[in-house]
Amino acid sequence: MLIATPQVPSLISSADDSHALLEAQASPAHAHLNADTGDLLVVSPYPSRPHLLDLTTLDQPQRILAKALTVLEPVLDDYATALYIEAFNWGAVVKTLRDLVREQRYAWKGLHFYLVVFRSQVPPTTDRKHLGKLDQDSHAEATESGGLLKYWFGLPDNNGRNLATCVWRNHEDARVASTLLAHKAAVRATRHMYSEWKMERLRLAIGDDVESWSIKPWEDRDNRD
């Protein structure tokens, strides 16, 4: 397990620095690393180089939000079935974002982002090693495609229920990633590796100067905003 203070984003200064992380087992709670400089950010349970977010590919507001999202963690034990907005510390994420915006003296203008929530139930017969490989491959592919600001997943509860969630720069980035090979392989696997699964699409809206925020169901018209 990797441990550091949650207020410090997990940054890697170079590809060489990531080599020491290759054998580390990341916790589902996204334990944070001790690095504090550089352009590569740990934004998922996978700390190896193909899974790191390159902050230089993002505009400033998305870079700041990605750093703020490193504090995202569940606050309820039943996060797999609880109401999404109540299951995570979104208030702490927004506070961190506001602090970073003020620290960088950035004039934040209202923006919205695309959230995906994947709820599932995994039966005991599922090959979890294979399931994990599918997940890692699709995450690396999505990272390379671009726009994935955060990926989090938990541990199955006693009934095999779990939750995974993504924060995307926009809906189009997620759509493009959904057309890629590893993602399609993972989708095909849902037919025989899960006993139940459900996807929710949400809209994270953050107002001017980070003075307001909301998470609501995604609507198709949001693609035109």
mmCIF file of C-alpha atoms in Angstrom:
data_model
loop_
_atom_site.group_PDB
_atom_site.id
_atom_site.type_symbol
_atom_site.label_atom_id
_atom_site.label_comp_id
_atom_site.label_asym_id
_atom_site.label_seq_id
_atom_site.Cartn_x
_atom_site.Cartn_y
_atom_site.Cartn_z
ATOM 1 C CA MET A 1 0.000 0.000 0.000
ATOM 2 C CA LEU A 2 1.254 3.455 -0.954
ATOM 3 C CA ILE A 3 0.825 6.080 1.717
ATOM 4 C CA ALA A 4 1.112 9.863 1.726
ATOM 5 C CA THR A 5 -0.967 12.864 2.741
ATOM 6 C CA PRO A 6 -4.138 13.239 0.643
ATOM 7 C CA GLN A 7 -3.630 16.981 0.199
ATOM 8 C CA VAL A 8 -0.583 16.456 -2.041
ATOM 9 C CA PRO A 9 -1.356 15.288 -5.601
ATOM 10 C CA SER A 10 0.561 12.192 -6.701
ATOM 11 C CA LEU A 11 2.963 13.571 -9.286
ATOM 12 C CA ILE A 12 5.811 11.803 -11.074
ATOM 13 C CA SER A 13 8.544 13.976 -12.540
ATOM 14 C CA SER A 14 9.667 11.613 -15.300
ATOM 15 C CA ALA A 15 9.146 8.191 -16.826
ATOM 16 C CA ASP A 16 12.206 6.948 -14.940
ATOM 17 C CA ASP A 17 10.627 7.872 -11.613
ATOM 18 C CA SER A 18 7.671 5.636 -12.394
ATOM 19 C CA HIS A 19 9.848 2.509 -12.609
ATOM 20 C CA ALA A 20 9.978 2.233 -8.834
ATOM 21 C CA LEU A 21 6.184 2.041 -8.785
ATOM 22 C CA LEU A 22 5.753 -0.851 -11.185
ATOM 23 C CA GLU A 23 5.677 -3.540 -8.514
ATOM 24 C CA ALA A 24 3.567 -1.548 -6.058
ATOM 25 C CA GLN A 25 0.034 -2.702 -5.375
ATOM 26 C CA ALA A 26 -2.264 0.332 -5.391
ATOM 27 C CA SER A 27 -5.153 0.288 -2.917
ATOM 28 C CA PRO A 28 -8.717 0.855 -4.139
ATOM 29 C CA ALA A 29 -8.791 3.986 -1.998
ATOM 30 C CA HIS A 30 -6.081 5.450 -4.233
ATOM 31 C CA ALA A 31 -3.358 5.904 -1.642
ATOM 32 C CA HIS A 32 -1.221 8.872 -2.548
ATOM 33 C CA LEU A 33 2.477 8.963 -3.384
ATOM 34 C CA ASN A 34 5.101 11.237 -1.917
ATOM 35 C CA ALA A 35 6.197 12.902 -5.147
ATOM 36 C CA ASP A 36 5.135 16.547 -5.431
ATOM 37 C CA THR A 37 6.606 17.856 -8.698
ATOM 38 C CA GLY A 38 6.290 17.033 -12.370
ATOM 39 C CA ASP A 39 3.708 16.581 -15.097
ATOM 40 C CA LEU A 40 2.591 12.961 -14.600
ATOM 41 C CA LEU A 41 -0.229 12.450 -12.130
ATOM 42 C CA VAL A 42 -1.434 9.232 -10.496
ATOM 43 C CA VAL A 43 -5.204 9.327 -11.058
ATOM 44 C CA SER A 44 -6.155 5.660 -10.709
ATOM 45 C CA PRO A 45 -5.308 2.545 -8.697
ATOM 46 C CA TYR A 46 -2.586 1.844 -11.285
ATOM 47 C CA PRO A 47 0.663 3.771 -10.652
ATOM 48 C CA SER A 48 2.735 2.473 -13.605
ATOM 49 C CA ARG A 49 3.671 4.755 -16.507
ATOM 50 C CA PRO A 50 0.939 3.764 -19.018
ATOM 51 C CA HIS A 51 -1.704 4.772 -16.463
ATOM 52 C CA LEU A 52 -0.378 8.211 -15.476
ATOM 53 C CA LEU A 53 -2.174 11.356 -16.590
ATOM 54 C CA ASP A 54 0.054 13.730 -18.568
ATOM 55 C CA LEU A 55 -0.979 17.147 -17.301
ATOM 56 C CA THR A 56 0.635 18.870 -20.286
ATOM 57 C CA THR A 57 -2.192 17.505 -22.480
ATOM 58 C CA LEU A 58 -4.802 19.484 -20.534
ATOM 59 C CA ASP A 59 -5.860 23.101 -20.266
ATOM 60 C CA GLN A 60 -5.359 24.762 -16.901
ATOM 61 C CA PRO A 61 -8.839 24.184 -15.413
ATOM 62 C CA GLN A 62 -8.700 20.472 -16.217
ATOM 63 C CA ARG A 63 -5.191 20.241 -14.763
ATOM 64 C CA ILE A 64 -6.335 21.840 -11.522
ATOM 65 C CA LEU A 65 -9.413 19.627 -11.280
ATOM 66 C CA ALA A 66 -7.333 16.492 -11.881
ATOM 67 C CA LYS A 67 -5.144 17.428 -8.923
ATOM 68 C CA ALA A 68 -8.169 18.126 -6.751
ATOM 69 C CA LEU A 69 -9.639 14.744 -7.666
ATOM 70 C CA THR A 70 -6.677 12.971 -6.052
ATOM 71 C CA VAL A 71 -8.484 13.418 -2.716
ATOM 72 C CA LEU A 72 -11.631 11.624 -3.923
ATOM 73 C CA GLU A 73 -12.537 8.703 -1.660
ATOM 74 C CA PRO A 74 -15.683 7.008 -0.349
ATOM 75 C CA VAL A 75 -17.252 8.151 2.897
ATOM 76 C CA LEU A 76 -19.810 5.349 3.172
ATOM 77 C CA ASP A 77 -19.097 1.640 3.606
ATOM 78 C CA ASP A 78 -21.985 0.804 1.279
ATOM 79 C CA TYR A 79 -20.713 3.013 -1.569
ATOM 80 C CA ALA A 80 -21.452 0.227 -4.056
ATOM 81 C CA THR A 81 -25.199 0.713 -3.569
ATOM 82 C CA ALA A 82 -25.490 4.169 -1.973
ATOM 83 C CA LEU A 83 -26.534 7.350 -3.767
ATOM 84 C CA TYR A 84 -23.424 8.422 -5.685
ATOM 85 C CA ILE A 85 -23.265 12.032 -4.520
ATOM 86 C CA GLU A 86 -23.476 10.867 -0.893
ATOM 87 C CA ALA A 87 -21.049 7.970 -1.234
ATOM 88 C CA PHE A 88 -17.944 10.123 -1.873
ATOM 89 C CA ASN A 89 -16.322 13.197 -0.340
ATOM 90 C CA TRP A 90 -17.263 15.538 -3.169
ATOM 91 C CA GLY A 91 -17.337 18.462 -0.769
ATOM 92 C CA ALA A 92 -13.669 17.878 0.037
ATOM 93 C CA VAL A 93 -12.822 17.600 -3.673
ATOM 94 C CA VAL A 94 -14.488 20.953 -4.398
ATOM 95 C CA LYS A 95 -12.791 22.589 -1.412
ATOM 96 C CA THR A 96 -9.414 21.325 -2.646
ATOM 97 C CA LEU A 97 -10.219 22.648 -6.119
ATOM 98 C CA ARG A 98 -11.167 26.045 -4.694
ATOM 99 C CA ASP A 99 -7.944 26.197 -2.665
ATOM 100 C CA LEU A 100 -5.829 25.305 -5.715
ATOM 101 C CA VAL A 101 -7.625 27.886 -7.867
ATOM 102 C CA ARG A 102 -6.939 30.606 -5.304
ATOM 103 C CA GLU A 103 -3.368 29.464 -4.802
ATOM 104 C CA GLN A 104 -2.717 29.690 -8.546
ATOM 105 C CA ARG A 105 -4.736 32.916 -8.856
ATOM 106 C CA TYR A 106 -6.713 31.363 -11.670
ATOM 107 C CA ALA A 107 -10.033 32.910 -12.728
ATOM 108 C CA TRP A 108 -12.209 29.797 -12.807
ATOM 109 C CA LYS A 109 -15.214 30.124 -15.093
ATOM 110 C CA GLY A 110 -18.164 27.756 -14.913
ATOM 111 C CA LEU A 111 -17.496 24.369 -16.502
ATOM 112 C CA HIS A 112 -19.049 20.934 -16.530
ATOM 113 C CA PHE A 113 -17.548 17.466 -16.765
ATOM 114 C CA TYR A 114 -18.791 14.009 -17.667
ATOM 115 C CA LEU A 115 -19.028 11.327 -14.956
ATOM 116 C CA VAL A 116 -19.555 7.619 -15.461
ATOM 117 C CA VAL A 117 -20.597 5.288 -12.637
ATOM 118 C CA PHE A 118 -20.397 1.521 -13.138
ATOM 119 C CA ARG A 119 -22.185 -0.593 -10.538
ATOM 120 C CA SER A 120 -21.701 -4.333 -10.707
ATOM 121 C CA GLN A 121 -22.103 -7.661 -8.975
ATOM 122 C CA VAL A 122 -19.371 -10.233 -9.504
ATOM 123 C CA PRO A 123 -20.198 -13.904 -8.844
ATOM 124 C CA PRO A 124 -17.664 -16.145 -7.031
ATOM 125 C CA THR A 125 -17.031 -18.029 -10.279
ATOM 126 C CA THR A 126 -15.537 -14.999 -12.034
ATOM 127 C CA ASP A 127 -11.822 -15.119 -12.829
ATOM 128 C CA ARG A 128 -10.836 -11.929 -11.026
ATOM 129 C CA LYS A 129 -7.285 -11.995 -12.368
ATOM 130 C CA HIS A 130 -8.614 -11.899 -15.914
ATOM 131 C CA LEU A 131 -11.130 -9.234 -14.949
ATOM 132 C CA GLY A 132 -8.322 -7.130 -13.506
ATOM 133 C CA LYS A 133 -6.275 -7.505 -16.693
ATOM 134 C CA LEU A 134 -9.205 -6.306 -18.794
ATOM 135 C CA ASP A 135 -9.602 -3.319 -16.488
ATOM 136 C CA GLN A 136 -5.933 -2.370 -16.608
ATOM 137 C CA ASP A 137 -5.775 -2.680 -20.392
ATOM 138 C CA SER A 138 -8.848 -0.524 -20.941
ATOM 139 C CA HIS A 139 -7.590 2.103 -18.480
ATOM 140 C CA ALA A 140 -4.182 2.348 -20.168
ATOM 141 C CA GLU A 141 -5.927 2.657 -23.528
ATOM 142 C CA ALA A 142 -8.257 5.391 -22.235
ATOM 143 C CA THR A 143 -5.333 7.260 -20.683
ATOM 144 C CA GLU A 144 -3.513 7.270 -24.010
ATOM 145 C CA SER A 145 -6.672 8.366 -25.818
ATOM 146 C CA GLY A 146 -6.928 11.402 -23.528
ATOM 147 C CA GLY A 147 -9.322 13.277 -21.283
ATOM 148 C CA LEU A 148 -9.689 10.782 -18.430
ATOM 149 C CA LEU A 149 -9.135 12.886 -15.306
ATOM 150 C CA LYS A 150 -9.909 10.290 -12.630
ATOM 151 C CA TYR A 151 -10.611 6.576 -12.274
ATOM 152 C CA TRP A 152 -11.577 4.935 -8.986
ATOM 153 C CA PHE A 153 -12.855 1.507 -8.030
ATOM 154 C CA GLY A 154 -13.532 -0.192 -4.732
ATOM 155 C CA LEU A 155 -13.576 -3.723 -3.368
ATOM 156 C CA PRO A 156 -16.578 -6.047 -3.767
ATOM 157 C CA ASP A 157 -18.769 -6.276 -0.689
ATOM 158 C CA ASN A 158 -19.950 -9.549 0.848
ATOM 159 C CA ASN A 159 -22.482 -9.922 -1.952
ATOM 160 C CA GLY A 160 -19.944 -9.212 -4.699
ATOM 161 C CA ARG A 161 -21.288 -5.722 -5.361
ATOM 162 C CA ASN A 162 -18.858 -2.982 -6.326
ATOM 163 C CA LEU A 163 -18.615 0.462 -7.883
ATOM 164 C CA ALA A 164 -16.198 2.059 -10.318
ATOM 165 C CA THR A 165 -16.296 5.667 -11.469
ATOM 166 C CA CYS A 166 -14.607 7.881 -14.057
ATOM 167 C CA VAL A 167 -14.370 11.645 -14.422
ATOM 168 C CA TRP A 168 -13.882 12.774 -18.014
ATOM 169 C CA ARG A 169 -12.950 16.147 -19.448
ATOM 170 C CA ASN A 170 -16.030 15.887 -21.663
ATOM 171 C CA HIS A 171 -18.468 13.413 -23.146
ATOM 172 C CA GLU A 172 -16.636 13.241 -26.467
ATOM 173 C CA ASP A 173 -13.430 11.963 -24.814
ATOM 174 C CA ALA A 174 -15.434 9.155 -23.202
ATOM 175 C CA ARG A 175 -17.181 8.356 -26.471
ATOM 176 C CA VAL A 176 -13.884 8.039 -28.324
ATOM 177 C CA ALA A 177 -12.456 5.760 -25.623
ATOM 178 C CA SER A 178 -15.548 3.551 -25.829
ATOM 179 C CA THR A 179 -14.714 2.728 -29.464
ATOM 180 C CA LEU A 180 -11.254 1.346 -28.676
ATOM 181 C CA LEU A 181 -10.311 -2.332 -28.669
ATOM 182 C CA ALA A 182 -9.573 -2.915 -24.977
ATOM 183 C CA HIS A 183 -12.771 -1.173 -23.934
ATOM 184 C CA LYS A 184 -14.809 -3.282 -26.334
ATOM 185 C CA ALA A 185 -13.199 -6.437 -24.930
ATOM 186 C CA ALA A 186 -14.130 -5.359 -21.400
ATOM 187 C CA VAL A 187 -17.721 -4.654 -22.472
ATOM 188 C CA ARG A 188 -18.015 -8.105 -24.063
ATOM 189 C CA ALA A 189 -16.789 -9.634 -20.796
ATOM 190 C CA THR A 190 -19.710 -8.147 -18.855
ATOM 191 C CA ARG A 191 -21.980 -10.790 -20.368
ATOM 192 C CA HIS A 192 -20.327 -13.661 -18.515
ATOM 193 C CA MET A 193 -18.185 -12.084 -15.761
ATOM 194 C CA TYR A 194 -20.914 -10.093 -13.981
ATOM 195 C CA SER A 195 -24.225 -11.308 -12.664
ATOM 196 C CA GLU A 196 -25.515 -7.711 -12.705
ATOM 197 C CA TRP A 197 -24.226 -4.401 -13.991
ATOM 198 C CA LYS A 198 -25.544 -0.886 -14.482
ATOM 199 C CA MET A 199 -24.032 2.309 -15.865
ATOM 200 C CA GLU A 200 -25.026 5.817 -14.734
ATOM 201 C CA ARG A 201 -24.123 9.005 -16.609
ATOM 202 C CA LEU A 202 -23.807 12.180 -14.555
ATOM 203 C CA ARG A 203 -22.905 15.844 -15.026
ATOM 204 C CA LEU A 204 -20.491 17.523 -12.623
ATOM 205 C CA ALA A 205 -20.998 21.274 -12.892
ATOM 206 C CA ILE A 206 -18.659 23.716 -11.143
ATOM 207 C CA GLY A 207 -19.615 27.389 -11.126
ATOM 208 C CA ASP A 208 -17.574 30.575 -11.397
ATOM 209 C CA ASP A 209 -14.778 30.872 -8.817
ATOM 210 C CA VAL A 210 -15.760 27.362 -7.606
ATOM 211 C CA GLU A 211 -18.481 28.955 -5.480
ATOM 212 C CA SER A 212 -21.091 26.384 -6.460
ATOM 213 C CA TRP A 213 -21.228 22.825 -7.733
ATOM 214 C CA SER A 214 -23.703 20.079 -8.518
ATOM 215 C CA ILE A 215 -23.890 16.488 -9.707
ATOM 216 C CA LYS A 216 -27.001 15.682 -11.725
ATOM 217 C CA PRO A 217 -28.066 13.135 -14.343
ATOM 218 C CA TRP A 218 -26.465 13.684 -17.731
ATOM 219 C CA GLU A 219 -28.796 14.856 -20.481
ATOM 220 C CA ASP A 220 -28.070 14.655 -24.203
ATOM 221 C CA ARG A 221 -28.341 18.440 -24.507
ATOM 222 C CA ASP A 222 -25.271 18.672 -22.240
ATOM 223 C CA ASN A 223 -23.188 17.668 -25.271
ATOM 224 C CA ARG A 224 -24.072 21.005 -26.852
ATOM 225 C CA ASP A 225 -23.178 23.200 -23.854
#
